[in-house]
Coordinates of C-alpha atoms in Angstrom, one line a residue:
Chain A
X1 CA 0.2 0.0 -0.1
X2 CA 1.4 3.4 -0.9
X3 CA 1.0 6.5 1.2
X4 CA -1.0 9.6 -0.6
X5 CA -0.4 13.1 -0.1
X6 CA -2.0 16.2 -1.6
X7 CA 0.5 18.4 -3.6
X8 CA -1.9 20.7 -5.2
X9 CA -5.2 22.6 -4.5
X10 CA -7.4 24.8 -6.3
X11 CA -10.7 26.4 -5.7
X12 CA -13.5 28.9 -7.1
X13 CA -16.4 29.5 -4.7
X14 CA -18.4 32.4 -3.1
X15 CA -15.6 33.0 -0.6
X16 CA -12.9 33.6 -3.3
X17 CA -11.4 32.9 -6.7
X18 CA -8.3 30.8 -5.4
X19 CA -7.3 28.9 -2.5
X20 CA -5.5 31.9 -0.7
X21 CA -8.5 34.2 -1.0
X22 CA -10.6 31.1 0.0
X23 CA -8.6 30.6 3.1
X24 CA -8.4 34.1 4.0
X25 CA -12.2 34.5 4.1
X26 CA -12.5 31.1 6.3
X27 CA -10.1 32.5 8.9
X28 CA -11.9 35.8 8.9
X29 CA -15.3 34.1 9.1
X30 CA -16.7 36.1 6.1
X31 CA -20.1 35.2 4.6
X32 CA -20.3 34.6 0.8
X33 CA -24.1 34.0 0.8
X34 CA -26.0 36.8 -0.5
X35 CA -28.8 37.8 -2.6
X36 CA -29.2 35.6 -5.7
X37 CA -28.7 37.3 -9.3
X38 CA -30.1 35.5 -12.3
X39 CA -32.9 35.4 -14.7
X40 CA -36.5 35.3 -13.2
X41 CA -35.0 35.2 -9.7
X42 CA -37.8 37.3 -8.8
X43 CA -40.2 33.9 -9.3
X44 CA -38.2 32.0 -6.6
X45 CA -39.5 31.9 -2.7
X46 CA -35.8 31.2 -2.0
X47 CA -33.4 34.2 -3.2
X48 CA -30.3 33.8 -1.3
X49 CA -27.2 31.6 -2.0
X50 CA -23.3 31.4 -2.1
X51 CA -23.0 32.7 -6.0
X52 CA -19.5 33.0 -7.4
X53 CA -19.3 36.8 -8.3
X54 CA -16.9 38.5 -10.6
X55 CA -16.1 35.4 -12.6
X56 CA -15.9 36.3 -16.2
X57 CA -15.7 33.2 -18.7
X58 CA -15.2 35.6 -21.5
X59 CA -11.5 36.3 -21.7
X60 CA -10.4 33.2 -19.8
X61 CA -11.9 30.9 -22.6
X62 CA -11.9 31.3 -26.2
X63 CA -15.2 31.3 -28.3
X64 CA -14.9 27.6 -29.3
X65 CA -14.6 26.8 -25.4
X66 CA -17.2 29.0 -24.4
X67 CA -19.7 26.9 -26.7
X68 CA -18.4 23.8 -24.9
X69 CA -17.8 24.7 -21.3
X70 CA -21.0 24.7 -19.0
X71 CA -20.4 26.9 -15.8
X72 CA -19.4 23.7 -13.7
X73 CA -16.9 23.0 -16.2
X74 CA -15.6 26.4 -16.2
X75 CA -15.2 26.4 -12.3
X76 CA -13.4 22.9 -12.6
X77 CA -11.0 24.2 -15.3
X78 CA -10.2 27.6 -13.4
X79 CA -9.6 25.4 -10.2
X80 CA -7.8 22.5 -12.0
X81 CA -5.4 24.7 -13.4
X82 CA -4.1 26.4 -9.8
X83 CA -4.3 23.0 -8.4
X84 CA -2.0 21.6 -10.9
X85 CA 0.0 24.8 -11.1
X86 CA 0.8 24.4 -7.4
X87 CA 1.8 20.6 -7.9
X88 CA 4.4 21.7 -10.6
X89 CA 3.4 18.4 -12.2
X90 CA 3.5 18.4 -16.1
X91 CA 2.1 15.3 -17.6
X92 CA 3.7 13.4 -20.2
X93 CA 5.0 9.9 -21.0
X94 CA 4.5 7.2 -18.5
X95 CA 3.1 9.7 -15.9
X96 CA 0.2 11.0 -18.3
X97 CA -0.5 7.3 -19.4
X98 CA -1.4 6.4 -15.9
X99 CA -2.8 9.4 -14.3
X100 CA -6.4 10.4 -14.6
X101 CA -9.1 12.3 -13.2
X102 CA -12.0 11.5 -11.2
X103 CA -14.5 14.2 -10.0
X104 CA -17.8 14.6 -8.5
X105 CA -20.8 16.5 -9.3
X106 CA -24.5 15.9 -8.7
X107 CA -26.0 17.7 -11.5
X108 CA -23.6 18.3 -14.2
X109 CA -24.5 21.4 -16.8
X110 CA -27.6 22.1 -14.8
X111 CA -27.5 25.7 -16.4
X112 CA -27.2 24.4 -19.7
X113 CA -30.3 21.8 -19.3
X114 CA -32.2 25.2 -17.9
X115 CA -31.4 27.4 -20.6
X116 CA -32.2 24.8 -23.3
X117 CA -35.6 23.9 -22.1
X118 CA -36.5 27.5 -21.7
X119 CA -35.5 28.3 -25.2
X120 CA -37.5 24.7 -26.3
X121 CA -40.3 25.0 -24.0
X122 CA -40.9 28.4 -23.2
X123 CA -39.7 30.3 -26.1
X124 CA -40.9 27.7 -28.6
X125 CA -37.7 27.3 -30.5
X126 CA -37.5 24.0 -32.6
X127 CA -33.7 24.2 -32.8
X128 CA -30.7 24.0 -30.2
X129 CA -26.9 24.3 -30.2
X130 CA -25.4 21.3 -31.3
X131 CA -23.3 21.1 -28.3
X132 CA -26.0 20.9 -25.4
X133 CA -25.4 17.4 -25.1
X134 CA -21.4 17.4 -24.7
X135 CA -21.8 20.7 -22.4
X136 CA -24.4 19.0 -20.1
X137 CA -23.2 15.8 -19.6
X138 CA -21.9 15.3 -16.2
X139 CA -18.4 13.9 -17.0
X140 CA -17.7 17.1 -19.3
X141 CA -15.7 18.5 -16.4
X142 CA -13.4 15.5 -16.1
X143 CA -12.9 15.0 -19.7
X144 CA -12.0 18.8 -20.1
X145 CA -9.4 18.5 -17.6
X146 CA -7.9 15.4 -18.9
X147 CA -7.6 17.1 -22.6
X148 CA -6.3 20.4 -20.9
X149 CA -3.6 18.6 -18.8
X150 CA -3.0 15.6 -21.0
X151 CA -4.2 12.9 -18.3
X152 CA -4.4 9.8 -20.1
X153 CA -5.1 7.4 -17.3
X154 CA -8.4 6.1 -15.5
X155 CA -10.9 9.0 -15.7
X156 CA -14.6 9.5 -14.8
X157 CA -17.4 11.3 -12.7
X158 CA -19.0 10.3 -9.5
X159 CA -22.4 11.1 -8.9
X160 CA -24.0 10.5 -5.3
X161 CA -25.3 14.2 -4.7
X162 CA -24.1 15.9 -1.6
X163 CA -21.2 13.2 -1.2
X164 CA -20.2 13.0 -4.7
X165 CA -16.9 14.9 -4.4
X166 CA -15.8 12.8 -1.2
X167 CA -17.0 9.8 -3.0
X168 CA -14.8 10.9 -6.0
X169 CA -11.7 11.9 -3.6
X170 CA -12.0 8.6 -1.9
X171 CA -11.9 6.9 -5.7
X172 CA -9.0 8.7 -6.3
X173 CA -7.2 8.1 -3.1
X174 CA -7.9 4.3 -3.4
X175 CA -6.2 4.4 -7.1
X176 CA -3.1 6.1 -5.7
X177 CA -2.9 4.0 -2.5
X178 CA -3.1 0.7 -4.6
X179 CA -0.4 1.6 -6.8
X180 CA -2.9 1.6 -9.9
X181 CA -1.8 5.3 -10.7
X182 CA 1.1 7.6 -9.4
X183 CA -1.0 11.0 -9.7
X184 CA -5.0 11.5 -9.8
X185 CA -6.6 14.8 -10.2
X186 CA -9.9 14.9 -8.1
X187 CA -12.5 17.0 -6.4
X188 CA -15.9 18.1 -7.6
X189 CA -17.7 21.0 -9.0
X190 CA -21.5 22.0 -9.2
X191 CA -23.4 25.0 -10.6
X192 CA -27.3 24.8 -9.7
X193 CA -27.8 28.3 -9.0
X194 CA -30.0 28.9 -11.8
X195 CA -33.9 29.2 -12.0
X196 CA -34.5 25.7 -12.4
X197 CA -31.9 24.4 -10.3
X198 CA -33.0 26.6 -7.1
X199 CA -36.7 26.0 -8.2
X200 CA -36.2 22.3 -7.6
X201 CA -34.4 22.4 -4.3
X202 CA -37.3 25.1 -3.1
X203 CA -39.7 22.2 -3.8
X204 CA -38.5 20.1 -1.1
X205 CA -38.7 23.0 1.6
X206 CA -35.4 22.3 3.3
X207 CA -34.0 25.8 2.0
X208 CA -33.4 28.6 4.3
X209 CA -34.7 31.8 3.3
X210 CA -32.3 34.0 5.3
X211 CA -29.0 32.3 6.2
X212 CA -27.2 28.8 6.9
X213 CA -26.6 28.6 10.8
X214 CA -25.4 25.1 11.3
X215 CA -25.7 23.4 14.7
X216 CA -27.7 26.6 16.0
X217 CA -30.9 25.9 17.6
X218 CA -32.8 28.7 15.5
X219 CA -31.3 27.0 12.1
X220 CA -33.9 27.0 9.5
X221 CA -32.3 25.2 6.4
X222 CA -29.7 24.8 4.0
X223 CA -28.4 27.5 1.5
X224 CA -26.8 26.5 -1.9
X225 CA -23.6 27.5 -3.3
X226 CA -21.5 26.9 -6.3
X227 CA -18.0 26.4 -7.6
X228 CA -15.5 24.1 -7.4
X229 CA -12.6 22.6 -5.5
X230 CA -9.6 20.4 -7.3
X231 CA -7.0 18.7 -5.8
X232 CA -3.6 16.9 -6.9
X233 CA -3.4 13.4 -4.9
X234 CA 0.3 12.1 -5.2
X235 CA 1.7 8.9 -4.0
X236 CA 4.2 9.9 -1.2
X237 CA 7.6 8.9 -2.9
X238 CA 6.7 10.3 -6.0
X239 CA 6.1 13.6 -4.5
X240 CA 9.2 13.5 -2.3
X241 CA 11.3 12.4 -5.2
X242 CA 10.6 15.5 -7.0
X243 CA 10.6 17.8 -4.1
X244 CA 7.0 18.6 -4.0
X245 CA 5.7 20.8 -1.2
X246 CA 3.2 18.4 0.6
X247 CA 0.1 20.1 2.0
X248 CA -1.1 17.1 3.8
X249 CA -1.7 13.2 3.9
X250 CA -4.8 11.5 2.8
X251 CA -4.5 8.8 5.6
X252 CA -7.7 6.7 4.8
X253 CA -11.7 6.9 3.8
X254 CA -14.7 5.0 4.4
X255 CA -18.0 4.7 2.5
X256 CA -21.6 3.4 3.9
X257 CA -25.1 3.4 2.9
X258 CA -28.2 4.2 5.2
X259 CA -30.3 1.7 3.0
X260 CA -33.1 3.4 5.0
X261 CA -34.6 6.8 3.5
X262 CA -34.1 8.6 0.3
X263 CA -33.7 12.0 2.2
X264 CA -33.5 11.5 6.1
X265 CA -30.3 11.2 7.3
X266 CA -29.3 8.0 9.6
X267 CA -27.0 8.5 12.5
X268 CA -25.9 4.7 12.1
X269 CA -24.6 4.9 8.5
X270 CA -23.1 8.4 9.3
X271 CA -21.2 7.0 12.3
X272 CA -20.3 3.6 10.5
X273 CA -18.4 5.8 7.6
X274 CA -16.5 8.0 10.4
X275 CA -15.5 4.6 12.2
X276 CA -14.6 3.1 9.0
X277 CA -12.3 6.0 7.9
X278 CA -10.5 6.0 11.4
X279 CA -10.2 2.2 11.0
X280 CA -9.1 2.3 7.4
X281 CA -6.5 5.1 8.5
X282 CA -5.4 3.2 11.5
X283 CA -6.3 6.2 13.6
X284 CA -7.2 6.3 17.1
X285 CA -10.4 8.3 17.7
X286 CA -8.7 10.1 20.3
X287 CA -6.2 11.5 17.8
X288 CA -8.7 13.3 15.8
X289 CA -8.5 17.2 16.8
X290 CA -11.3 18.5 14.1
X291 CA -14.0 17.2 12.0
X292 CA -15.2 19.3 8.8
X293 CA -18.9 18.6 9.5
X294 CA -21.3 17.9 6.6
X295 CA -23.4 20.5 8.8
X296 CA -26.0 21.6 6.3
X297 CA -28.0 23.6 8.8
X298 CA -31.1 21.5 8.5
X299 CA -32.8 20.4 11.5
X300 CA -32.3 16.9 10.7
X301 CA -28.8 16.6 9.6
X302 CA -27.2 18.6 12.4
X303 CA -28.5 16.9 15.1
X304 CA -28.3 13.3 13.4
X305 CA -24.3 14.2 12.5
X306 CA -23.7 15.4 16.2
X307 CA -25.5 12.2 17.9
X308 CA -23.1 10.0 15.4
X309 CA -20.2 12.0 16.4
X310 CA -20.9 11.3 20.1
X311 CA -21.5 7.4 19.3
X312 CA -17.9 7.2 17.4
X313 CA -15.8 9.4 19.4
X314 CA -17.5 8.9 23.1
X315 CA -16.2 11.1 25.6
X316 CA -13.5 12.6 23.4
X317 CA -16.5 14.1 21.3
X318 CA -16.6 16.7 23.8
X319 CA -13.0 17.7 23.3
X320 CA -12.5 17.8 19.5
X321 CA -13.9 20.9 17.5
X322 CA -16.6 20.3 14.6
X323 CA -17.2 23.2 12.3
X324 CA -19.3 23.8 9.1
X325 CA -18.1 26.1 6.7
X326 CA -21.6 25.6 4.7
X327 CA -22.3 28.7 6.9
X328 CA -19.8 30.7 4.6
X329 CA -19.6 29.5 1.3
X330 CA -23.2 27.5 1.2
X331 CA -23.6 24.5 0.1
X332 CA -22.2 23.1 -3.1
X333 CA -23.9 20.0 -3.5
X334 CA -21.7 17.8 -5.4
X335 CA -18.7 20.2 -5.0
X336 CA -19.2 20.6 -1.5
X337 CA -16.7 18.1 0.2
X338 CA -13.8 19.3 -2.1
X339 CA -14.2 23.1 -1.2
X340 CA -14.6 22.0 2.7
X341 CA -11.4 20.0 2.1
X342 CA -9.7 23.3 2.1
X343 CA -10.5 24.0 5.8
X344 CA -8.8 20.6 6.7
X345 CA -5.8 21.3 4.9
X346 CA -6.1 24.7 6.8
X347 CA -6.4 23.0 9.9
X348 CA -3.7 21.0 9.4
X349 CA -1.1 23.1 8.0
X350 CA -2.1 26.4 9.5
X351 CA -3.5 25.4 12.8
X352 CA -6.4 27.4 12.0
X353 CA -9.9 26.1 12.3
X354 CA -12.3 27.6 10.4
X355 CA -15.7 28.7 12.3
X356 CA -19.3 28.0 12.0
X357 CA -20.6 31.3 11.4
X358 CA -24.2 32.4 11.8
X359 CA -24.1 30.5 15.2
X360 CA -26.7 32.2 17.8
X361 CA -28.5 29.7 19.9
X362 CA -26.9 26.7 21.4
X363 CA -28.9 23.5 20.5
X364 CA -29.2 20.8 23.2
X365 CA -29.0 18.4 20.2
X366 CA -26.1 19.7 18.9
X367 CA -23.7 20.0 22.0
X368 CA -20.3 19.8 20.7
X369 CA -17.5 22.4 20.2
X370 CA -18.6 23.8 16.7
X371 CA -16.4 26.6 16.9
X372 CA -18.9 29.6 16.9
X373 CA -18.5 32.4 14.6
X374 CA -14.8 33.2 15.0
X375 CA -12.0 31.0 13.5
X376 CA -9.8 29.4 16.4
X377 CA -5.9 28.8 16.7
X378 CA -5.3 25.2 17.5
X379 CA -2.9 22.4 16.7
X380 CA -4.2 19.4 15.0
X381 CA -2.6 16.4 13.7
X382 CA -5.7 14.3 12.3
X383 CA -8.9 15.4 10.7
X384 CA -11.9 14.1 9.2
X385 CA -14.2 15.5 6.5
X386 CA -17.8 14.4 6.5
X387 CA -20.1 14.1 3.5
X388 CA -23.6 12.3 4.3
X389 CA -25.8 12.8 1.0
X390 CA -29.2 12.1 0.1
X391 CA -29.9 8.9 -0.8
X392 CA -28.2 7.7 2.4
X393 CA -24.7 7.5 0.9
X394 CA -21.9 8.5 3.1
X395 CA -18.3 9.4 2.3
X396 CA -15.9 10.4 4.7
X397 CA -12.2 11.3 4.5
X398 CA -9.5 11.2 7.0
X399 CA -6.6 13.6 6.4
X400 CA -3.4 13.6 8.7
X401 CA -0.7 16.4 8.9
X402 CA 2.6 15.4 7.3
Chain B
X1 CA -25.9 41.8 -47.3
X2 CA -26.5 38.9 -50.0
X3 CA -26.9 35.3 -48.7
X4 CA -23.6 34.5 -50.1
X5 CA -22.0 37.2 -47.9
X6 CA -23.9 36.4 -45.2
X7 CA -23.1 32.5 -45.4
X8 CA -19.2 33.6 -45.9
X9 CA -19.2 35.7 -42.5
X10 CA -20.6 32.6 -40.6
X11 CA -18.0 30.1 -42.0
X12 CA -15.2 33.0 -41.7
X13 CA -16.2 33.2 -37.9
X14 CA -16.3 29.4 -37.2
X15 CA -12.6 29.5 -39.0
X16 CA -11.4 32.3 -37.3
X17 CA -10.7 34.0 -40.4
X18 CA -11.3 37.2 -42.4
X19 CA -14.4 37.1 -44.6
X20 CA -12.0 38.0 -47.8
X21 CA -9.8 34.8 -46.8
X22 CA -12.7 32.4 -47.6
X23 CA -13.3 31.9 -51.4
X24 CA -16.0 29.9 -53.0
X25 CA -13.4 27.2 -54.0
X26 CA -12.5 26.8 -50.2
X27 CA -13.4 23.4 -48.6
X28 CA -14.3 23.0 -44.9
X29 CA -10.9 21.2 -44.8
X30 CA -8.9 24.0 -46.4
X31 CA -10.6 26.3 -43.7
X32 CA -9.6 24.2 -40.7
X33 CA -13.4 23.4 -39.8
X34 CA -13.6 20.1 -38.4
X35 CA -16.9 17.9 -37.9
X36 CA -17.7 19.6 -34.5
X37 CA -17.5 23.0 -36.3
X38 CA -19.3 22.0 -39.3
X39 CA -22.5 21.2 -37.3
X40 CA -21.9 24.2 -35.4
X41 CA -21.7 26.2 -38.8
X42 CA -24.8 24.3 -39.7
X43 CA -26.7 25.5 -36.8
X44 CA -25.6 29.0 -37.3
X45 CA -26.8 29.1 -40.7
X46 CA -30.2 27.3 -39.7
X47 CA -30.7 30.2 -37.2
X48 CA -29.7 33.0 -39.7
X49 CA -32.0 32.1 -42.5
X50 CA -34.6 30.1 -40.3
X51 CA -34.3 27.1 -42.3
X52 CA -33.8 23.5 -41.8
X53 CA -30.7 21.9 -43.6
X54 CA -31.1 18.1 -44.1
X55 CA -27.7 17.3 -42.9
X56 CA -26.8 14.1 -40.9
X57 CA -23.4 14.0 -39.3
X58 CA -23.2 10.1 -39.7
X59 CA -23.2 10.3 -43.4
X60 CA -21.9 13.6 -44.6
X61 CA -21.8 12.3 -48.2
X62 CA -25.4 10.6 -48.2
X63 CA -27.2 14.0 -47.0
X64 CA -29.1 15.8 -49.2
X65 CA -26.8 18.8 -48.9
X66 CA -23.7 19.3 -50.7
X67 CA -20.8 20.6 -48.5
X68 CA -18.0 19.9 -50.7
X69 CA -17.0 23.4 -50.9
X70 CA -18.2 27.0 -49.9
X71 CA -19.9 27.4 -53.3
X72 CA -21.9 24.3 -53.1
X73 CA -22.8 25.2 -49.5
X74 CA -24.1 28.5 -50.8
X75 CA -26.0 27.1 -53.4
X76 CA -27.7 24.7 -51.2
X77 CA -28.7 27.4 -48.7
X78 CA -30.0 29.7 -51.5
X79 CA -32.2 26.8 -52.9
X80 CA -33.7 26.3 -49.3
X81 CA -34.2 30.1 -48.8
X82 CA -36.3 30.2 -52.0
X83 CA -38.1 27.0 -51.1
X84 CA -38.9 28.8 -48.1
X85 CA -40.6 32.0 -49.4

């Protein structure tokens, strides 16, 4: 079994257009959630979200690329460039032949579906652009990353709703750990902030109209975000041999299925995923200093997640920190675990724990140290990143300081 | 603008060339337009003239629409536009 490290990170989300901007915002407890701006927003009951602002695709991409890149692909390529540039890797020869891309997305090109349905149903047009299919397909982003960076090994897209990018990163990790690939580019992206995307979520009645307040007694739902988080997972000896800067080690993971309900979370499923990740990484529960929570800000998730943490960690649950950065960047659905992994890297590397902002009232059912409202300096050696999806599909990653 | 000028403008944009660089004898291959570029050009032409071009990318040579060079494409479109009226 090989050891796996992260040698590059990239992102774009409501908190920033790069990793340094995002980490700065997390440290400062900035809120990237605001009034949504897009066509027909006035017909929505939910009008807030963590929208990426000031991102001009024109100028970054040429005309032909623009006709092929949905916004989720644009986000992915932007974040992938940052991550691969940081890693210093150039893919050619044997390295290119073996290295691939595994990305998560729940919806793929949602705005491409939305715009073209609008055009044929509402506007009555009978002709759509020829690239609608290659633009909206869920694997478009992974394919464009492989083309842009000459990654010729195993590449595919994982779609498990809100756990998509954690499942994707778990796949990438196991491929590098097994020796199948020396390097995998992984993470996820999502861009559902368009009329149809938000309208669909609105129907479920789990969205907040004013703020995402995870673990707070007065929490009233989730808030959607958008963006991408992309990482370079590399076999440790490969990284050391070329003198690469190592951000942290990916130590293990576990996946579990609740096998119970399509939307309600299960304490047992979440607990089995966390305990499984610790066992896979051979980590003592008492060594975990921080958990990046799934922490959606819904009534059901947060209390279930806290109960699962208490089950897995016993008395140590009271001494570890757990925060939800969704309070700042919103819930990026299939891309969320990837952006949240940045908070894990910040905890391990910089000794800064990102806060849960918007925290107003303690909830006895969420009685853990949720790092309320202000970032905290703390030395931690091991962290977990949770993702628990609709459909009861859970994926937890364990990371360790190097 | 004549139909010919409008078609040449669309093809030139697809090829990232000036319209003056697109001659009636040019083939799409000469202009560097690949199969995706071709379907995109056909879409743009359909939009411009509000016509439907009988073209199947699986068997371009069997389609009832000659794309052997720019002049053939223009002639085909002039015919479709005339039939529309």
